[in-house]
Tab-separated table of C-alpha atoms in Angstrom:
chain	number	residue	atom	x	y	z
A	29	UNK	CA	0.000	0.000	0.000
A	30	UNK	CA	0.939	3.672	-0.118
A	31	UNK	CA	1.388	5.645	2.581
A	32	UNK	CA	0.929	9.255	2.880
A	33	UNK	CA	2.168	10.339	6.071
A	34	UNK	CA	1.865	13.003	8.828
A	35	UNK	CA	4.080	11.800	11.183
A	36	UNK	CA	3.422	14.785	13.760
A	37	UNK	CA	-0.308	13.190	14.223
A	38	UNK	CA	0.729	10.051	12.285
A	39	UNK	CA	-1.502	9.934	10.487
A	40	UNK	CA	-1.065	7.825	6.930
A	41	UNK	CA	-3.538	7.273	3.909
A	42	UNK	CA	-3.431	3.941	1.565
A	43	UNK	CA	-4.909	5.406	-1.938
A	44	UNK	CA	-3.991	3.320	-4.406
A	45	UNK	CA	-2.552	-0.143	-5.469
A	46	UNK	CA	1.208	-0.398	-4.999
A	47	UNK	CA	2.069	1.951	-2.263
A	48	UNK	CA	3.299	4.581	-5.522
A	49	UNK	CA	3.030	4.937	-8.952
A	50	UNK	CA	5.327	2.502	-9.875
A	51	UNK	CA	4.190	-0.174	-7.869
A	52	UNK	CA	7.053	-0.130	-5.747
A	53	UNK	CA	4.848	-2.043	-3.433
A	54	UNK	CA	7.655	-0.380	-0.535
A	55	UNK	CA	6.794	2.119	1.859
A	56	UNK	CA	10.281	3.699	3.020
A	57	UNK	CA	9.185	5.556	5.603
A	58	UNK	CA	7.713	2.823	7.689
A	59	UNK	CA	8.793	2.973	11.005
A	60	UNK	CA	6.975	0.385	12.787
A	61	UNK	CA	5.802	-2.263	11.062
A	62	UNK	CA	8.897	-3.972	10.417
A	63	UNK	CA	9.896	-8.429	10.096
A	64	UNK	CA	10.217	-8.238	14.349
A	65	UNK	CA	6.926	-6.703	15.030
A	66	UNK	CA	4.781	-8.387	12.538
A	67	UNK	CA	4.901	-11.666	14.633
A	68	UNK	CA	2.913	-9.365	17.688
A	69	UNK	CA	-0.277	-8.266	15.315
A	70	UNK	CA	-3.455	-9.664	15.885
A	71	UNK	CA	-6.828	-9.488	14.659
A	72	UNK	CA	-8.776	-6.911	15.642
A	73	UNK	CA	-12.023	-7.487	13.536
A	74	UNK	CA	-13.365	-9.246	10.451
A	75	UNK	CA	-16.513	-8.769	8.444
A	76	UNK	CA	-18.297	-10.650	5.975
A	77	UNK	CA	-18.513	-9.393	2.389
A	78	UNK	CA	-20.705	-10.216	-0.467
A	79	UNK	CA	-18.536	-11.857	-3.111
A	80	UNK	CA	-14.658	-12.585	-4.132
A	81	UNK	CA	-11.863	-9.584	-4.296
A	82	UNK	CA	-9.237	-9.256	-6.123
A	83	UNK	CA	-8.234	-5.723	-5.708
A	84	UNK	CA	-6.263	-4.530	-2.540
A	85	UNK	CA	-8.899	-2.388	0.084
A	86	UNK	CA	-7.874	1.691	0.198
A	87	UNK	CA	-7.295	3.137	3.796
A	88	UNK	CA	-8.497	6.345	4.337
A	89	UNK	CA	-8.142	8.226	7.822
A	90	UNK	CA	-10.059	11.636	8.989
A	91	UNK	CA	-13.099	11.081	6.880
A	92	UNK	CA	-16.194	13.313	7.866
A	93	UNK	CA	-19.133	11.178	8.429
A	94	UNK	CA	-22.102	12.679	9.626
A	95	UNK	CA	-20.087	15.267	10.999
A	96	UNK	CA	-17.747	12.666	13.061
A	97	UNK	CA	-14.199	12.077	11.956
A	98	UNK	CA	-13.327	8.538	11.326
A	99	UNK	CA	-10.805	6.080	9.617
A	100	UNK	CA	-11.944	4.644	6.787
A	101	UNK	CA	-11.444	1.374	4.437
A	102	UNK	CA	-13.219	0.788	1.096
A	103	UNK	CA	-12.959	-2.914	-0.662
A	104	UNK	CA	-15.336	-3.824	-3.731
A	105	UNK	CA	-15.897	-7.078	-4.208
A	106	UNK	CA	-16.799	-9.279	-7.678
A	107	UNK	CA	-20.427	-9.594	-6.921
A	108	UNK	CA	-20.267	-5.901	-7.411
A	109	UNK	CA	-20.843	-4.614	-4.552
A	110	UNK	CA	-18.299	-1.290	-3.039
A	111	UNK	CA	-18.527	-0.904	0.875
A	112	UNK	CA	-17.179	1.837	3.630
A	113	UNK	CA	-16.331	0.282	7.110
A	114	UNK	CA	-15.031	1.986	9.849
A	115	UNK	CA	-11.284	1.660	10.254
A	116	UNK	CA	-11.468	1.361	14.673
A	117	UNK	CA	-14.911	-0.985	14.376
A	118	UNK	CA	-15.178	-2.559	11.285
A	119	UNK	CA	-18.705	-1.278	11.494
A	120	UNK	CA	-20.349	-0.937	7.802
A	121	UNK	CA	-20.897	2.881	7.244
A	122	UNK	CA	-22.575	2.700	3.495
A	123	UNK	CA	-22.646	0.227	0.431
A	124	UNK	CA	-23.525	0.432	-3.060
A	125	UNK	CA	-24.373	-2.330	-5.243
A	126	UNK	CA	-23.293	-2.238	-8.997
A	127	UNK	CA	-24.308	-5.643	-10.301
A	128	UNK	CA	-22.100	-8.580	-11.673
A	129	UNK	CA	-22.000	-10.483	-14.774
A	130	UNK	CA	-23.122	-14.184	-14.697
A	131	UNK	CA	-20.224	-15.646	-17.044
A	132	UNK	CA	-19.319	-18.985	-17.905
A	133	UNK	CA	-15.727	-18.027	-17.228
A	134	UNK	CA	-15.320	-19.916	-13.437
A	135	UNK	CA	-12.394	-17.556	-13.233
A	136	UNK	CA	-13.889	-16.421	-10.389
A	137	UNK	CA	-16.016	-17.914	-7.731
A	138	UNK	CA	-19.693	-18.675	-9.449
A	139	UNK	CA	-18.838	-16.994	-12.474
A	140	UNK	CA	-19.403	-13.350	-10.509
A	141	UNK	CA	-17.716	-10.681	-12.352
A	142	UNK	CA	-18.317	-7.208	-10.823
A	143	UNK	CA	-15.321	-4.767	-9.090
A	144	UNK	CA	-12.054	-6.123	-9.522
A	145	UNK	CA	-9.349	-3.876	-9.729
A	146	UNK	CA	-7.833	-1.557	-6.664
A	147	UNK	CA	-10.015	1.509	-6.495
A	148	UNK	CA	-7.839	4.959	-6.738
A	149	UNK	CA	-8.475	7.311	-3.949
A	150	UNK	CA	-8.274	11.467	-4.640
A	151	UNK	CA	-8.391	12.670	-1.184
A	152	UNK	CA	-8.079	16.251	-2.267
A	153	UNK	CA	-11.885	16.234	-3.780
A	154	UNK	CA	-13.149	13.416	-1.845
A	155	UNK	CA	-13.697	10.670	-4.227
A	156	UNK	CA	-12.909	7.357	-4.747
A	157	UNK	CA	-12.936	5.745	-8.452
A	158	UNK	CA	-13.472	2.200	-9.856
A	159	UNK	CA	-14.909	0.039	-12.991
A	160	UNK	CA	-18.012	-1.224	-12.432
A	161	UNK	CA	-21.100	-2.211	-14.453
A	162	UNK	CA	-19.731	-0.875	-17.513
A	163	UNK	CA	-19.048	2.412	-16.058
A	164	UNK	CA	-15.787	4.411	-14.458
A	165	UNK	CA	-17.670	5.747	-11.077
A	166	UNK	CA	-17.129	8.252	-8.597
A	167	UNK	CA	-18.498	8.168	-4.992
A	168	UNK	CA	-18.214	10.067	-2.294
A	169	UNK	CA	-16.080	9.103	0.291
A	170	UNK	CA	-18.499	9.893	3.337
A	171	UNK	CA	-21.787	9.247	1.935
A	172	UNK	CA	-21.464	6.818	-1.515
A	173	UNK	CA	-23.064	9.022	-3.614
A	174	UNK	CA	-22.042	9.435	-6.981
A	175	UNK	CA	-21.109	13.589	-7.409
A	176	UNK	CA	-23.363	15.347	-10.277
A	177	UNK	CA	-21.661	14.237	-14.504
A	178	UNK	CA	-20.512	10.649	-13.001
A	179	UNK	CA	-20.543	7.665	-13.845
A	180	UNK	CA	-18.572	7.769	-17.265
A	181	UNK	CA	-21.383	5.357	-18.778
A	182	UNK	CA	-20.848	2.799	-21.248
A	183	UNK	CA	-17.202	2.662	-21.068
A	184	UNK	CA	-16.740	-0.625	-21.610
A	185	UNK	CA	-18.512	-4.284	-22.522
A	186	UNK	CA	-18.720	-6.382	-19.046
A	187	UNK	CA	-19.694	-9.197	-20.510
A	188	UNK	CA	-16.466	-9.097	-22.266
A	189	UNK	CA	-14.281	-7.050	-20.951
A	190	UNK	CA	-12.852	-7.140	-16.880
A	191	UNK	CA	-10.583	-4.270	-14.994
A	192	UNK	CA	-8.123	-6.216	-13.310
A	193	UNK	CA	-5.626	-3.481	-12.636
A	194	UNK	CA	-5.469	-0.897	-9.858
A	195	UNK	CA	-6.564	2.282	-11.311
A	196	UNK	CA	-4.444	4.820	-11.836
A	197	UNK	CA	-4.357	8.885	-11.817
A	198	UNK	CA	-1.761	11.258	-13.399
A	199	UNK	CA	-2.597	15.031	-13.623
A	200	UNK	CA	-6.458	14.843	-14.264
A	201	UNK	CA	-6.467	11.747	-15.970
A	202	UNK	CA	-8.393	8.621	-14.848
A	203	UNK	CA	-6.624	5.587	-16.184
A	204	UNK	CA	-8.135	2.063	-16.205
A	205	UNK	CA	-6.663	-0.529	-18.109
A	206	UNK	CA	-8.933	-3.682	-19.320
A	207	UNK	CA	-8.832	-7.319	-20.796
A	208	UNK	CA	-10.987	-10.354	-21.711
A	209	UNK	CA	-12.680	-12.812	-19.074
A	210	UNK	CA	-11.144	-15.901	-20.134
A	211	UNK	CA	-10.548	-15.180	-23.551
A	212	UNK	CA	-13.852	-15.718	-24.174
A	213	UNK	CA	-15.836	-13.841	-27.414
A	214	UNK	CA	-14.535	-10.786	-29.283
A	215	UNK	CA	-12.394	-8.709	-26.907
A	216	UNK	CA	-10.274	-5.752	-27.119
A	217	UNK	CA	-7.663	-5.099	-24.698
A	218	UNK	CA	-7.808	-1.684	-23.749
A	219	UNK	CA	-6.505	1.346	-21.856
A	220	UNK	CA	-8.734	4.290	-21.297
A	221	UNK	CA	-8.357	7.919	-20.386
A	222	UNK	CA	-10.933	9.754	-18.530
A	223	UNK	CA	-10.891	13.405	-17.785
A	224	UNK	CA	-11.684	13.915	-14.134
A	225	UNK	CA	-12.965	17.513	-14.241
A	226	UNK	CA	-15.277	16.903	-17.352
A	227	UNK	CA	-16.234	12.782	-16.546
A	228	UNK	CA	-16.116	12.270	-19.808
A	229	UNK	CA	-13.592	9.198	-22.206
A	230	UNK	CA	-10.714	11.606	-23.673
A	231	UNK	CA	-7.772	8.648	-25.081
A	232	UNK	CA	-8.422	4.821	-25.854
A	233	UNK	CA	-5.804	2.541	-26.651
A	234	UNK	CA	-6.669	-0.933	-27.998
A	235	UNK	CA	-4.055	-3.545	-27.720
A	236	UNK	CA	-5.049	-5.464	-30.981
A	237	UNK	CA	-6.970	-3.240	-33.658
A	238	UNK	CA	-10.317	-4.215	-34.620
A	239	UNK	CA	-9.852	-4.839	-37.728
A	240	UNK	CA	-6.678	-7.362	-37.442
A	241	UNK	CA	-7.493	-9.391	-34.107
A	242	UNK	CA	-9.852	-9.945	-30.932
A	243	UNK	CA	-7.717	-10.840	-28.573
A	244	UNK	CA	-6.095	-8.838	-26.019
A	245	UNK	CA	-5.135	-8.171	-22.751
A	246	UNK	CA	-3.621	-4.993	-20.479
A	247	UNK	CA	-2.280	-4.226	-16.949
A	248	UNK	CA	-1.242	-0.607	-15.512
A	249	UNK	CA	2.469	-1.021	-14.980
A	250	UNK	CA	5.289	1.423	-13.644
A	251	UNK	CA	5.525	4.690	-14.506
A	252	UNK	CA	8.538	6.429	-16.351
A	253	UNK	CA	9.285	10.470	-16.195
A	254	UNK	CA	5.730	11.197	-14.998
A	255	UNK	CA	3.825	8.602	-17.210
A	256	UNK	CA	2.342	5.538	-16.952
A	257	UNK	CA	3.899	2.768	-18.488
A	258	UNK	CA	1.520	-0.053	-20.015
A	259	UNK	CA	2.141	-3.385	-21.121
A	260	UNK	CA	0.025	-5.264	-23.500
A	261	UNK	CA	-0.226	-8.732	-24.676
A	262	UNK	CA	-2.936	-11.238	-26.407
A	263	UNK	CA	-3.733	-14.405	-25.338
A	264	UNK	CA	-0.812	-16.439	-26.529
A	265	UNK	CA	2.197	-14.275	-24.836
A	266	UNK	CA	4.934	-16.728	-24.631
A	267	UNK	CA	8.843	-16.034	-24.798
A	268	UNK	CA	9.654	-15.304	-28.500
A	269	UNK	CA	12.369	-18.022	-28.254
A	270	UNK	CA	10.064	-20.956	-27.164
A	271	UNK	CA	6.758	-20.267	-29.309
A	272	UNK	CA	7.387	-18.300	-32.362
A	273	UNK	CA	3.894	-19.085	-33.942
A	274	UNK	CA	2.375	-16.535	-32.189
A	275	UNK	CA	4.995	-13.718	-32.279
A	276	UNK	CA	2.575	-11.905	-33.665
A	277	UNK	CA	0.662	-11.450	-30.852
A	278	UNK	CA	3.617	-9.138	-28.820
A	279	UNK	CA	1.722	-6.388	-30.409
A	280	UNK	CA	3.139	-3.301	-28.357
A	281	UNK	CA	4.506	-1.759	-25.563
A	282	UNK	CA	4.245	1.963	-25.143
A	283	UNK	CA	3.271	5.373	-23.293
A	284	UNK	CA	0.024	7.208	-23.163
A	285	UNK	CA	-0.398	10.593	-22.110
C-alpha cells in the first residue's frame, strides 16, 4: 500500500494499489511495522462481504461522516458490490451495489464478475474511483453518492471485458486498463483515459486493432518520467524463443499521455 504520512499526528492514507506509482509495493518511511513486530499483530475485527476480491482495500483516515471524523477502508468485491467500514470498528458505514455479470468463465467464484481492480483514492476532492457495471464511477467518500456528470457510462462491454488493474491517476487523468474474461468472445484489450474535471472518455488505446485481431489483454504497470507505463499482450504471450507461432501477438509496448 501507499502511505501518505503526517508523522506529527501520524496519520497515513493507503490510496492506491502499490504503495506509488510505480508499484514499488515499498513504503520507506515505515517505522513500525517492520519483520520483528509483525509476529505481535493480531486481529482486531473481520466482516463478511458479499462476493470474491481481487483488488487490494484503500485506507483512508479523517473522513467526515455525519459530521464525526473517522478512519476509513473501502474494498469492492466481484459480486459488485463497493462498501465503507469503519477503520477502529469494522462497522459498515454505506454500500452500493453495482451488479455482476453471470459468465461462464469460473475464473472467479460462481462466475461473478463485478469490481475487480484496486479503487484509486483522490483525497483532495473526496472521491474514490473504480470500474463497475460498464461504467468508471465516482463516490463520495463519506456518503457513496455518486457527485453530479458521473458515472462515465458505457465505457466498456462487461460481458467481455474485466478491470483487473489498480486504477491509476496522473494530472487529471483517470486511467483504467482492461482485458478479456477468459478469452472468451470478441475482446479488445484496452486502456482508457478519462478526464476527471469533465467525466467524460478523452484517449483509448486498444491492444489489438479491430480490424486485425480480438484478442487482447492490459495491466497498468510502472511509470517512467511522470507517465504511466503499459504493457500489453494477447492471449498467446509466450517467450519469442520458445513459441514463435504466435509472435505476432507481442503487439506493443508503449506510453500514453
Amino acid at each position: 500500500t501507499r502511505f501518505k504520512c503526517d508523522w506529527s499526528s501520524d496519520v497515513c492514507s493507503s490510496d492506491l494499489h502499490g504503495y506509488d506509482a510505480a508499484r514499488s509495493n515499498v513504503n520507506p518511511n515505515e517505522v513500525i511495522l517492520t519483520t520483528s513486530t509483525v509476529p505481535e499483530l493480531n486481529l482486531k475485527w473481520k466482516v463478511a462481504i458479499d462476493g470474491a476480491t481481487i483488488g487490494s482495500p484503500v485506507y483512508v483516515p479523517g473522513v467526515k461522516v455525519k459530521g464525526v471524523v473517522i478512519d476509513v477502508v473501502y474494498v469492492g468485491t466481484e459480486s459488485g458490490s463497493f462498501y465503507a467500514f469503519s477503520v477502529s470498528t469494522g462497522a459498515q458505514i454505506w454500500k452500493v451495489s453495482f451488479g455482476h455479470i453471470n459468465s461462464s468463465c469460473m475464473d472467479l467464484p460462481l462466475g461473478h464478475w463485478g469490481i475487480g481492480g484496486t479503487p484509486y483514492v483522490d483525497e483532495a476532492v473526496g472521491l474514490v474511483y473504480f470500474a463497475a457495471g460498464g461504467n468508471l464511477n465516482a463516490l463520495d467518500l463519506a456518503t457513496g453518492v455518486q457527485p453530479s456528470g458521473w458515472p462515465v457510462q458505457g465505457l466498456y462491454n462487461p460481458t467481455l471485458l474485466h478491470n483487473y488493474g489498480g486504477i491509476a491517476k496522473v494530472g487529471n487523468l483517470i486511467y483504467v486498463a482492461f482485458a478479456g474474461l477468459c478469452d472468451q468472445g470478441i475482446y479488445y484489450g484496452q486502456v482508457i483515459a478519462v478526464d476527471a474535471t469533465t467525466a467524460r472518455s478523452v484517449h483509448t488505446f486498444l491492444s489489438c486493432p479491430q480490424k486485425l485481431d480480438r484478442m487482447g489483454g492490459r495491466y497498468l504497470g510502472q511509470r517512467r518520467g511522470g507517465l504511466p507505463l503499459y504493457h500489453t499482450h494477447g492471449q498467446h504471450l509466450q517467450p519469442l524463443s520458445r513459441n514463435r507461432k504466435y509472435s505476432r501477438y507481442l503487439s506493443r509496448v508503449g506510453f500514453l499521455w
